[in-house]
mmCIF file of C-alpha atoms in Angstrom:
data_model
loop_
_atom_site.group_PDB
_atom_site.id
_atom_site.type_symbol
_atom_site.label_atom_id
_atom_site.label_comp_id
_atom_site.label_asym_id
_atom_site.label_seq_id
_atom_site.Cartn_x
_atom_site.Cartn_y
_atom_site.Cartn_z
ATOM 1 C CA MET O 170 96.744 98.797 53.192
ATOM 2 C CA ILE O 171 96.789 102.599 53.536
ATOM 3 C CA LEU O 172 94.742 102.420 56.735
ATOM 4 C CA ILE O 173 97.060 99.749 58.174
ATOM 5 C CA ILE O 174 100.125 101.893 57.421
ATOM 6 C CA GLU O 175 98.390 104.923 58.955
ATOM 7 C CA THR O 176 97.532 102.928 62.075
ATOM 8 C CA VAL O 177 101.150 101.838 62.527
ATOM 9 C CA LEU O 178 102.577 105.317 61.893
ATOM 10 C CA LEU O 179 100.145 107.085 64.234
ATOM 11 C CA THR O 180 100.704 104.507 66.955
ATOM 12 C CA VAL O 181 104.453 105.057 66.691
ATOM 13 C CA LEU O 182 103.979 108.840 66.682
ATOM 14 C CA VAL O 183 101.798 108.815 69.813
ATOM 15 C CA LEU O 184 104.317 106.547 71.550
ATOM 16 C CA LEU O 185 107.115 108.929 70.570
ATOM 17 C CA THR O 186 105.245 111.886 72.088
ATOM 18 C CA LYS O 187 105.178 109.908 75.335
ATOM 19 C CA ARG O 188 108.733 108.531 75.201
ATOM 20 C CA LEU O 189 110.556 111.430 73.491
ATOM 21 C CA PRO O 190 108.605 114.567 74.485
ATOM 22 C CA ASP O 191 111.518 116.886 73.672
ATOM 23 C CA MET O 192 111.573 115.747 70.047
ATOM 24 C CA PHE O 193 107.852 115.012 69.613
ATOM 25 C CA SER O 194 106.038 117.397 71.961
ATOM 26 C CA SER O 195 102.600 116.856 70.411
ATOM 27 C CA ILE O 196 100.910 115.434 67.341
ATOM 28 C CA ALA O 197 99.644 118.923 66.432
ATOM 29 C CA ALA O 198 103.228 120.171 66.042
ATOM 30 C CA PHE O 199 104.254 117.347 63.679
ATOM 31 C CA PRO O 200 106.121 117.620 61.275
ATOM 32 C CA PHE O 201 106.926 121.307 61.717
ATOM 33 C CA GLU O 202 108.603 120.753 65.090
ATOM 34 C CA GLN O 203 111.015 118.204 63.630
ATOM 35 C CA ALA O 204 111.865 120.558 60.751
ATOM 36 C CA ALA O 205 112.494 123.331 63.267
ATOM 37 C CA ASP O 206 114.753 121.039 65.321
ATOM 38 C CA GLY O 207 116.746 120.308 62.179
ATOM 39 C CA LEU O 208 117.093 124.028 61.461
ATOM 40 C CA LYS O 209 118.181 124.686 65.038
ATOM 41 C CA ALA O 210 120.826 121.974 64.843
ATOM 42 C CA LEU O 211 122.039 123.289 61.485
ATOM 43 C CA SER O 212 122.294 126.860 62.761
ATOM 44 C CA GLY O 213 124.666 125.683 65.488
ATOM 45 C CA GLY O 214 127.374 124.946 62.899
ATOM 46 C CA GLY O 215 128.890 128.425 62.805
ATOM 47 C CA LYS O 216 128.343 131.076 60.145
ATOM 48 C CA LEU O 217 128.036 128.530 57.346
ATOM 49 C CA GLY O 218 125.513 126.503 59.305
ATOM 50 C CA SER O 219 123.515 129.608 60.197
ATOM 51 C CA GLY O 220 123.446 130.695 56.572
ATOM 52 C CA LEU O 221 122.288 127.259 55.413
ATOM 53 C CA ALA O 222 119.641 127.177 58.142
ATOM 54 C CA ALA O 223 118.307 130.575 57.063
ATOM 55 C CA ALA O 224 118.246 129.485 53.417
ATOM 56 C CA VAL O 225 116.395 126.252 54.242
ATOM 57 C CA TRP O 226 113.980 128.142 56.530
ATOM 58 C CA ILE O 227 113.087 130.633 53.803
ATOM 59 C CA GLY O 228 113.027 127.925 51.117
ATOM 60 C CA LEU O 229 110.608 125.682 53.011
ATOM 61 C CA SER O 230 108.355 128.621 53.848
ATOM 62 C CA ALA O 231 108.359 129.790 50.237
ATOM 63 C CA VAL O 232 107.042 126.505 48.799
ATOM 64 C CA PRO O 233 103.321 127.490 49.067
ATOM 65 C CA ALA O 234 104.066 130.903 47.544
ATOM 66 C CA ILE O 235 105.859 129.211 44.621
ATOM 67 C CA VAL O 236 102.819 126.974 44.109
ATOM 68 C CA ALA O 237 100.621 130.098 44.134
ATOM 69 C CA LEU O 238 102.789 131.767 41.487
ATOM 70 C CA ARG O 239 102.556 128.654 39.297
ATOM 71 C CA THR O 240 98.763 128.420 39.736
ATOM 72 C CA LYS O 241 96.676 129.709 36.843
ATOM 73 C CA ARG O 242 95.907 133.391 37.363
ATOM 74 C CA ALA O 243 92.140 133.498 37.059
ATOM 75 C CA PRO O 244 89.342 135.028 39.150
ATOM 76 C CA GLU O 245 88.211 131.587 40.340
ATOM 77 C CA THR O 246 91.660 130.787 41.794
ATOM 78 C CA LEU O 247 92.161 134.143 43.536
ATOM 79 C CA TRP O 248 91.293 132.980 47.048
ATOM 80 C CA GLU O 249 93.381 129.830 46.668
ATOM 81 C CA ARG O 250 96.427 131.894 45.762
ATOM 82 C CA ILE O 251 95.813 134.281 48.660
ATOM 83 C CA ALA O 252 95.590 131.302 51.037
ATOM 84 C CA LEU O 253 98.888 129.923 49.696
ATOM 85 C CA PHE O 254 100.690 133.246 50.174
ATOM 86 C CA ALA O 255 99.240 133.461 53.691
ATOM 87 C CA LEU O 256 100.411 129.898 54.359
ATOM 88 C CA SER O 257 103.962 130.877 53.386
ATOM 89 C CA GLY O 258 103.882 133.671 55.942
ATOM 90 C CA VAL O 259 102.482 131.374 58.612
ATOM 91 C CA LEU O 260 105.157 128.730 57.892
ATOM 92 C CA LEU O 261 107.859 131.390 58.138
ATOM 93 C CA LEU O 262 106.548 132.412 61.562
ATOM 94 C CA THR O 263 105.820 128.833 62.670
ATOM 95 C CA LEU O 264 109.327 127.529 62.021
ATOM 96 C CA TYR O 265 110.878 130.590 63.650
ATOM 97 C CA GLY O 266 108.588 130.269 66.666
ATOM 98 C CA MET O 267 109.366 126.579 67.088
ATOM 99 C CA VAL O 268 113.096 127.247 66.941
ATOM 100 C CA ASN O 269 112.716 130.082 69.478
ATOM 101 C CA PRO O 270 109.579 129.309 71.541
ATOM 102 C CA GLY O 271 110.942 131.244 74.503
ATOM 103 C CA LEU O 272 110.550 134.513 72.588
ATOM 104 C CA PHE O 273 106.773 134.007 72.504
ATOM 105 C CA ARG O 274 106.300 133.309 76.210
ATOM 106 C CA SER O 275 104.892 135.953 78.492
ATOM 107 C CA PRO O 276 106.445 136.440 81.949
ATOM 108 C CA GLU O 277 103.359 134.819 83.475
ATOM 109 C CA THR O 278 103.648 131.632 81.405
ATOM 110 C CA ALA O 279 107.442 131.321 81.657
ATOM 111 C CA ALA O 280 107.183 129.522 84.988
ATOM 112 C CA ILE O 281 104.493 127.114 83.801
ATOM 113 C CA PRO O 282 105.858 123.599 83.120
ATOM 114 C CA ASN O 283 105.792 122.499 79.463
ATOM 115 C CA SER O 284 104.818 125.988 78.292
ATOM 116 C CA GLU O 285 107.178 125.653 75.313
ATOM 117 C CA LYS O 286 105.318 122.508 74.204
ATOM 118 C CA THR O 287 102.067 124.455 74.283
ATOM 119 C CA ILE O 288 103.587 127.238 72.194
ATOM 120 C CA LYS O 289 104.835 124.723 69.623
ATOM 121 C CA ALA O 290 101.392 123.104 69.510
ATOM 122 C CA VAL O 291 99.783 126.505 68.892
ATOM 123 C CA PHE O 292 102.125 127.165 65.977
ATOM 124 C CA GLY O 293 101.498 123.674 64.592
ATOM 125 C CA VAL O 294 97.722 124.001 64.781
ATOM 126 C CA SER O 295 97.898 127.394 63.051
ATOM 127 C CA ALA O 296 99.955 125.972 60.186
ATOM 128 C CA TRP O 297 97.593 123.021 59.750
ATOM 129 C CA ALA O 298 94.619 125.405 59.839
ATOM 130 C CA PHE O 299 95.959 127.355 56.846
ATOM 131 C CA ILE O 300 96.756 124.133 54.984
ATOM 132 C CA ILE O 301 93.163 122.973 55.502
ATOM 133 C CA LEU O 302 91.904 126.423 54.458
ATOM 134 C CA TYR O 303 93.704 126.128 51.126
ATOM 135 C CA LEU O 304 92.432 122.582 50.537
ATOM 136 C CA VAL O 305 88.839 123.592 51.289
ATOM 137 C CA LEU O 306 89.021 126.604 48.972
ATOM 138 C CA ARG O 307 90.380 124.360 46.223
ATOM 139 C CA LEU O 308 87.604 121.830 46.800
ATOM 140 C CA ILE O 309 84.971 124.561 46.573
ATOM 141 C CA ARG O 310 86.304 125.594 43.169
ATOM 142 C CA LEU O 311 86.469 122.012 41.919
ATOM 143 C CA PHE O 312 82.920 121.321 43.081
ATOM 144 C CA ARG O 313 81.579 124.436 41.373
ATOM 145 C CA THR O 314 83.222 123.695 38.028
ATOM 146 C CA GLY O 315 83.158 119.876 37.939
ATOM 147 C CA GLU O 316 80.875 117.680 35.836
ATOM 148 C CA LYS O 317 79.089 114.566 37.099
ATOM 149 C CA ALA O 318 81.993 112.154 36.551
ATOM 150 C CA GLN O 319 84.430 114.586 38.134
ATOM 151 C CA LEU O 320 82.128 115.240 41.100
ATOM 152 C CA LEU O 321 81.776 111.518 41.758
ATOM 153 C CA ARG O 322 85.563 111.190 41.620
ATOM 154 C CA TYR O 323 85.981 114.098 44.036
ATOM 155 C CA LEU O 324 83.397 112.569 46.351
ATOM 156 C CA ARG O 325 85.298 109.280 46.311
ATOM 157 C CA GLY O 326 88.431 111.172 47.290
ATOM 158 C CA ILE O 327 86.634 112.917 50.158
ATOM 159 C CA LEU O 328 85.253 109.623 51.447
ATOM 160 C CA GLY O 329 88.761 108.178 51.284
ATOM 161 C CA VAL O 330 90.082 111.114 53.313
ATOM 162 C CA LEU O 331 87.267 110.596 55.821
ATOM 163 C CA CYS O 332 88.314 106.953 56.165
ATOM 164 C CA VAL O 333 91.837 108.100 56.956
ATOM 165 C CA PHE O 334 90.458 110.730 59.357
ATOM 166 C CA PHE O 335 88.253 108.301 61.286
ATOM 167 C CA THR O 336 91.101 105.797 61.482
ATOM 168 C CA GLY O 337 93.459 108.476 62.775
ATOM 169 C CA ILE O 338 91.094 109.646 65.494
ATOM 170 C CA GLY O 339 90.419 106.068 66.549
ATOM 171 C CA VAL O 340 94.109 105.139 66.739
ATOM 172 C CA ILE O 341 95.130 108.296 68.612
ATOM 173 C CA SER O 342 92.219 107.982 71.063
ATOM 174 C CA SER O 343 92.861 104.298 71.736
ATOM 175 C CA VAL O 344 96.619 104.669 72.304
ATOM 176 C CA LYS O 345 96.145 107.711 74.537
ATOM 177 C CA GLY O 346 93.348 105.864 76.329
ATOM 178 C CA VAL O 347 95.683 102.992 77.182
ATOM 179 C CA PHE O 348 98.163 105.444 78.722
ATOM 180 C CA THR O 349 95.384 107.220 80.631
ATOM 181 C CA LEU O 350 94.240 103.878 82.074
ATOM 182 C CA THR O 351 97.184 104.034 84.481
ATOM 183 C CA GLU O 352 95.750 107.265 85.952
ATOM 184 C CA VAL O 353 92.333 105.768 86.659
ATOM 185 C CA PRO O 354 91.634 104.879 90.336
ATOM 186 C CA GLU O 355 92.670 101.347 91.270
ATOM 187 C CA GLY O 356 89.134 100.027 91.795
ATOM 188 C CA ILE O 357 88.099 97.265 89.388
ATOM 189 C CA LEU O 358 84.756 98.937 88.732
ATOM 190 C CA ASP O 359 86.447 102.270 87.971
ATOM 191 C CA LYS O 360 88.870 100.693 85.520
ATOM 192 C CA GLY O 361 86.146 98.536 83.979
ATOM 193 C CA LEU O 362 83.872 101.527 83.455
ATOM 194 C CA TYR O 363 86.756 103.500 81.940
ATOM 195 C CA VAL O 364 87.443 100.680 79.468
ATOM 196 C CA LEU O 365 83.733 100.585 78.560
ATOM 197 C CA ARG O 366 83.747 104.341 77.959
ATOM 198 C CA LEU O 367 86.844 104.010 75.812
ATOM 199 C CA ILE O 368 85.242 101.238 73.744
ATOM 200 C CA ALA O 369 82.027 103.251 73.432
ATOM 201 C CA SER O 370 84.027 106.217 72.088
ATOM 202 C CA LEU O 371 85.970 104.088 69.570
ATOM 203 C CA VAL O 372 83.202 101.873 68.154
ATOM 204 C CA PRO O 373 81.478 104.781 66.303
ATOM 205 C CA TYR O 374 84.689 105.508 64.383
ATOM 206 C CA ALA O 375 85.008 101.852 63.371
ATOM 207 C CA LEU O 376 81.390 101.907 62.176
ATOM 208 C CA ASP O 377 82.029 105.194 60.339
ATOM 209 C CA ILE O 378 84.804 103.457 58.406
ATOM 210 C CA LEU O 379 82.419 100.618 57.452
ATOM 211 C CA VAL O 380 79.790 103.153 56.362
ATOM 212 C CA THR O 381 82.403 104.975 54.271
ATOM 213 C CA VAL O 382 83.481 101.742 52.565
ATOM 214 C CA ARG O 383 79.847 100.949 51.693
ATOM 215 C CA ALA O 384 79.399 104.504 50.440
ATOM 216 C CA LEU O 385 82.385 104.006 48.128
ATOM 217 C CA ASP O 386 80.687 100.876 46.737
ATOM 218 C CA LEU O 387 77.553 102.945 46.172
ATOM 219 C CA LEU O 388 79.527 105.565 44.263
ATOM 220 C CA ASP O 389 81.062 102.855 42.078
ATOM 221 C CA ALA O 390 77.544 101.715 41.154
ATOM 222 C CA ALA O 391 76.336 105.286 40.624
ATOM 223 C CA GLY O 392 79.245 106.015 38.294
ATOM 224 C CA THR O 393 78.257 103.316 35.776
ATOM 225 C CA GLU O 394 76.083 104.097 32.775
ATOM 226 C CA ASP O 395 73.081 101.920 33.698
ATOM 227 C CA GLN O 396 73.615 102.061 37.504
ATOM 228 C CA GLU O 397 72.544 98.426 37.615
ATOM 229 C CA GLY O 398 73.879 97.553 41.074
ATOM 230 C CA LEU O 399 72.844 100.800 42.719
ATOM 231 C CA PRO O 400 69.724 99.552 44.603
ATOM 232 C CA GLU O 401 71.672 96.625 46.110
ATOM 233 C CA ALA O 402 74.590 98.876 47.104
ATOM 234 C CA SER O 403 72.149 101.373 48.594
ATOM 235 C CA GLU O 404 70.432 98.629 50.591
ATOM 236 C CA ARG O 405 73.759 97.384 51.985
ATOM 237 C CA LEU O 406 74.691 100.941 52.909
ATOM 238 C CA SER O 407 71.292 101.484 54.562
ATOM 239 C CA ARG O 408 71.720 98.377 56.706
ATOM 240 C CA ILE O 409 75.183 99.289 57.975
ATOM 241 C CA ALA O 410 74.136 102.947 58.441
ATOM 242 C CA GLY O 411 71.106 101.909 60.489
ATOM 243 C CA LEU O 412 73.279 99.613 62.609
ATOM 244 C CA SER O 413 75.816 102.394 63.052
ATOM 245 C CA LEU O 414 73.204 104.908 64.196
ATOM 246 C CA GLY O 415 71.634 102.472 66.627
ATOM 247 C CA VAL O 416 74.913 101.334 68.185
ATOM 248 C CA THR O 417 76.366 104.859 68.292
ATOM 249 C CA VAL O 418 73.397 106.176 70.273
ATOM 250 C CA ALA O 419 72.902 103.052 72.417
ATOM 251 C CA LEU O 420 76.477 102.633 73.680
ATOM 252 C CA PRO O 421 76.721 105.951 75.635
ATOM 253 C CA ALA O 422 73.270 105.329 77.117
ATOM 254 C CA LEU O 423 74.319 101.817 78.193
ATOM 255 C CA VAL O 424 77.559 103.064 79.770
ATOM 256 C CA ASP O 425 75.671 105.802 81.645
ATOM 257 C CA LEU O 426 73.176 103.228 82.929
ATOM 258 C CA ILE O 427 76.007 100.990 84.150
ATOM 259 C CA GLN O 428 77.548 103.996 85.906
ATOM 260 C CA ILE O 429 74.260 104.739 87.668
ATOM 261 C CA LEU O 430 73.912 101.142 88.848
ATOM 262 C CA ALA O 431 77.521 101.021 90.100
ATOM 263 C CA MET O 432 77.700 104.602 91.376
ATOM 264 C CA LYS O 433 77.822 103.727 95.095
ATOM 265 C CA ARG O 434 81.004 101.685 94.572
ATOM 266 C CA LEU O 435 82.768 104.045 92.132
ATOM 267 C CA THR O 436 85.633 106.285 93.198
ATOM 268 C CA ASP O 437 85.217 108.648 90.225
ATOM 269 C CA VAL O 438 81.930 109.535 88.522
ATOM 270 C CA SER O 439 81.909 111.120 85.058
ATOM 271 C CA ILE O 440 79.408 113.900 84.380
ATOM 272 C CA THR O 441 80.395 114.499 80.752
ATOM 273 C CA ALA O 442 78.109 113.604 77.853
ATOM 274 C CA ASP O 443 79.852 111.273 75.399
ATOM 275 C CA LEU O 444 77.367 111.414 72.541
ATOM 276 C CA PRO O 445 79.360 111.301 69.245
ATOM 277 C CA LEU O 446 77.346 113.874 67.319
ATOM 278 C CA THR O 447 79.878 114.063 64.465
ATOM 279 C CA SER O 448 79.485 110.361 63.705
ATOM 280 C CA ILE O 449 75.705 110.589 63.959
ATOM 281 C CA PHE O 450 75.415 113.521 61.550
ATOM 282 C CA PHE O 451 77.893 111.932 59.127
ATOM 283 C CA VAL O 452 75.987 108.646 58.967
ATOM 284 C CA VAL O 453 72.635 110.439 58.612
ATOM 285 C CA MET O 454 73.922 112.505 55.687
ATOM 286 C CA VAL O 455 75.376 109.425 53.962
ATOM 287 C CA LEU O 456 72.094 107.565 54.490
ATOM 288 C CA LEU O 457 70.072 110.421 53.008
ATOM 289 C CA PHE O 458 72.463 110.667 50.068
ATOM 290 C CA SER O 459 72.079 106.964 49.321
ATOM 291 C CA ARG O 460 68.297 107.213 49.412
ATOM 292 C CA LEU O 461 68.386 110.224 47.068
ATOM 293 C CA LEU O 462 70.513 108.295 44.572
ATOM 294 C CA THR O 463 68.109 105.344 44.740
ATOM 295 C CA GLU O 464 65.062 107.542 44.234
ATOM 296 C CA ASN O 465 66.761 109.312 41.342
ATOM 297 C CA LYS O 466 67.415 105.974 39.636
ATOM 298 C CA ARG O 467 63.854 104.822 40.256
ATOM 299 C CA LEU O 468 62.403 107.994 38.705
ATOM 300 C CA ARG O 469 64.776 107.707 35.736
ATOM 301 C CA ASP O 470 63.740 104.073 35.158
ATOM 302 C CA GLU O 471 60.074 105.012 35.324
ATOM 303 C CA SER O 472 60.622 107.864 32.869
ATOM 304 C CA SER O 473 62.390 105.530 30.424
ATOM 305 C CA LEU O 474 59.417 103.143 30.588
ATOM 306 C CA PHE O 475 57.020 105.936 29.627
ATOM 307 C CA ILE O 476 59.250 106.959 26.738
#
């Protein structure tokens, strides 16, 4: 259900960036751009509006700093608190920059079309980078101090986030790909090859989601006391991981072969390598992890027999 909701929301958001570029300039700027637009509209209401806008601007930016002040003051949380204070400063600058993007344009870029959208995207990416920095630092601390049950729970959460991540990339790529199809040369072969490339780029993400779901089943089995269903869950994960690796590597090779065979009749020839290394490495690591869990159970069962 979460993935379905995410798919709908991201599809709507991508469509809005195409239909309402002034309000949704890019996905990277969301939701900071919309907050900045609200502040800009509020500041246009005279002195009272300007005062309220300034108060909201400072209040929103101060939220991470407030969280840092409420976080337990201990050596292990030091870097998390520093990241939160830094995030407050970045949010303060981000919202101000999105309200006044013209102040951050150089004379050379002022004449470039859509330069303000680029500036807003830069601010948005910077804000998201500091948010991710804080989350990673927090995860590092949790991993270092967690026990087995906690670590398995954290790993389940990470796999869930990866599911959301793969779904998001797939939805954004597919919707943007449909819009880009109108820019492809009119030849049937050109459009057909573009569609094949688009499918070849999306299939690995769909397979990554299936691998992640199987990995969650494996973690459920590993979290039980006797780990009774672990070998079966590991075998199911191995099958889908092997299929994923094979298809992920074969699809780009197949598309490139088709391009070679049709090259004389193509208007546009792609020279970029479309090998999804992220998906390949992810599936390999999950496959190795499943085999390690299976071997660990086998050794534990053998040890119990000797005892």
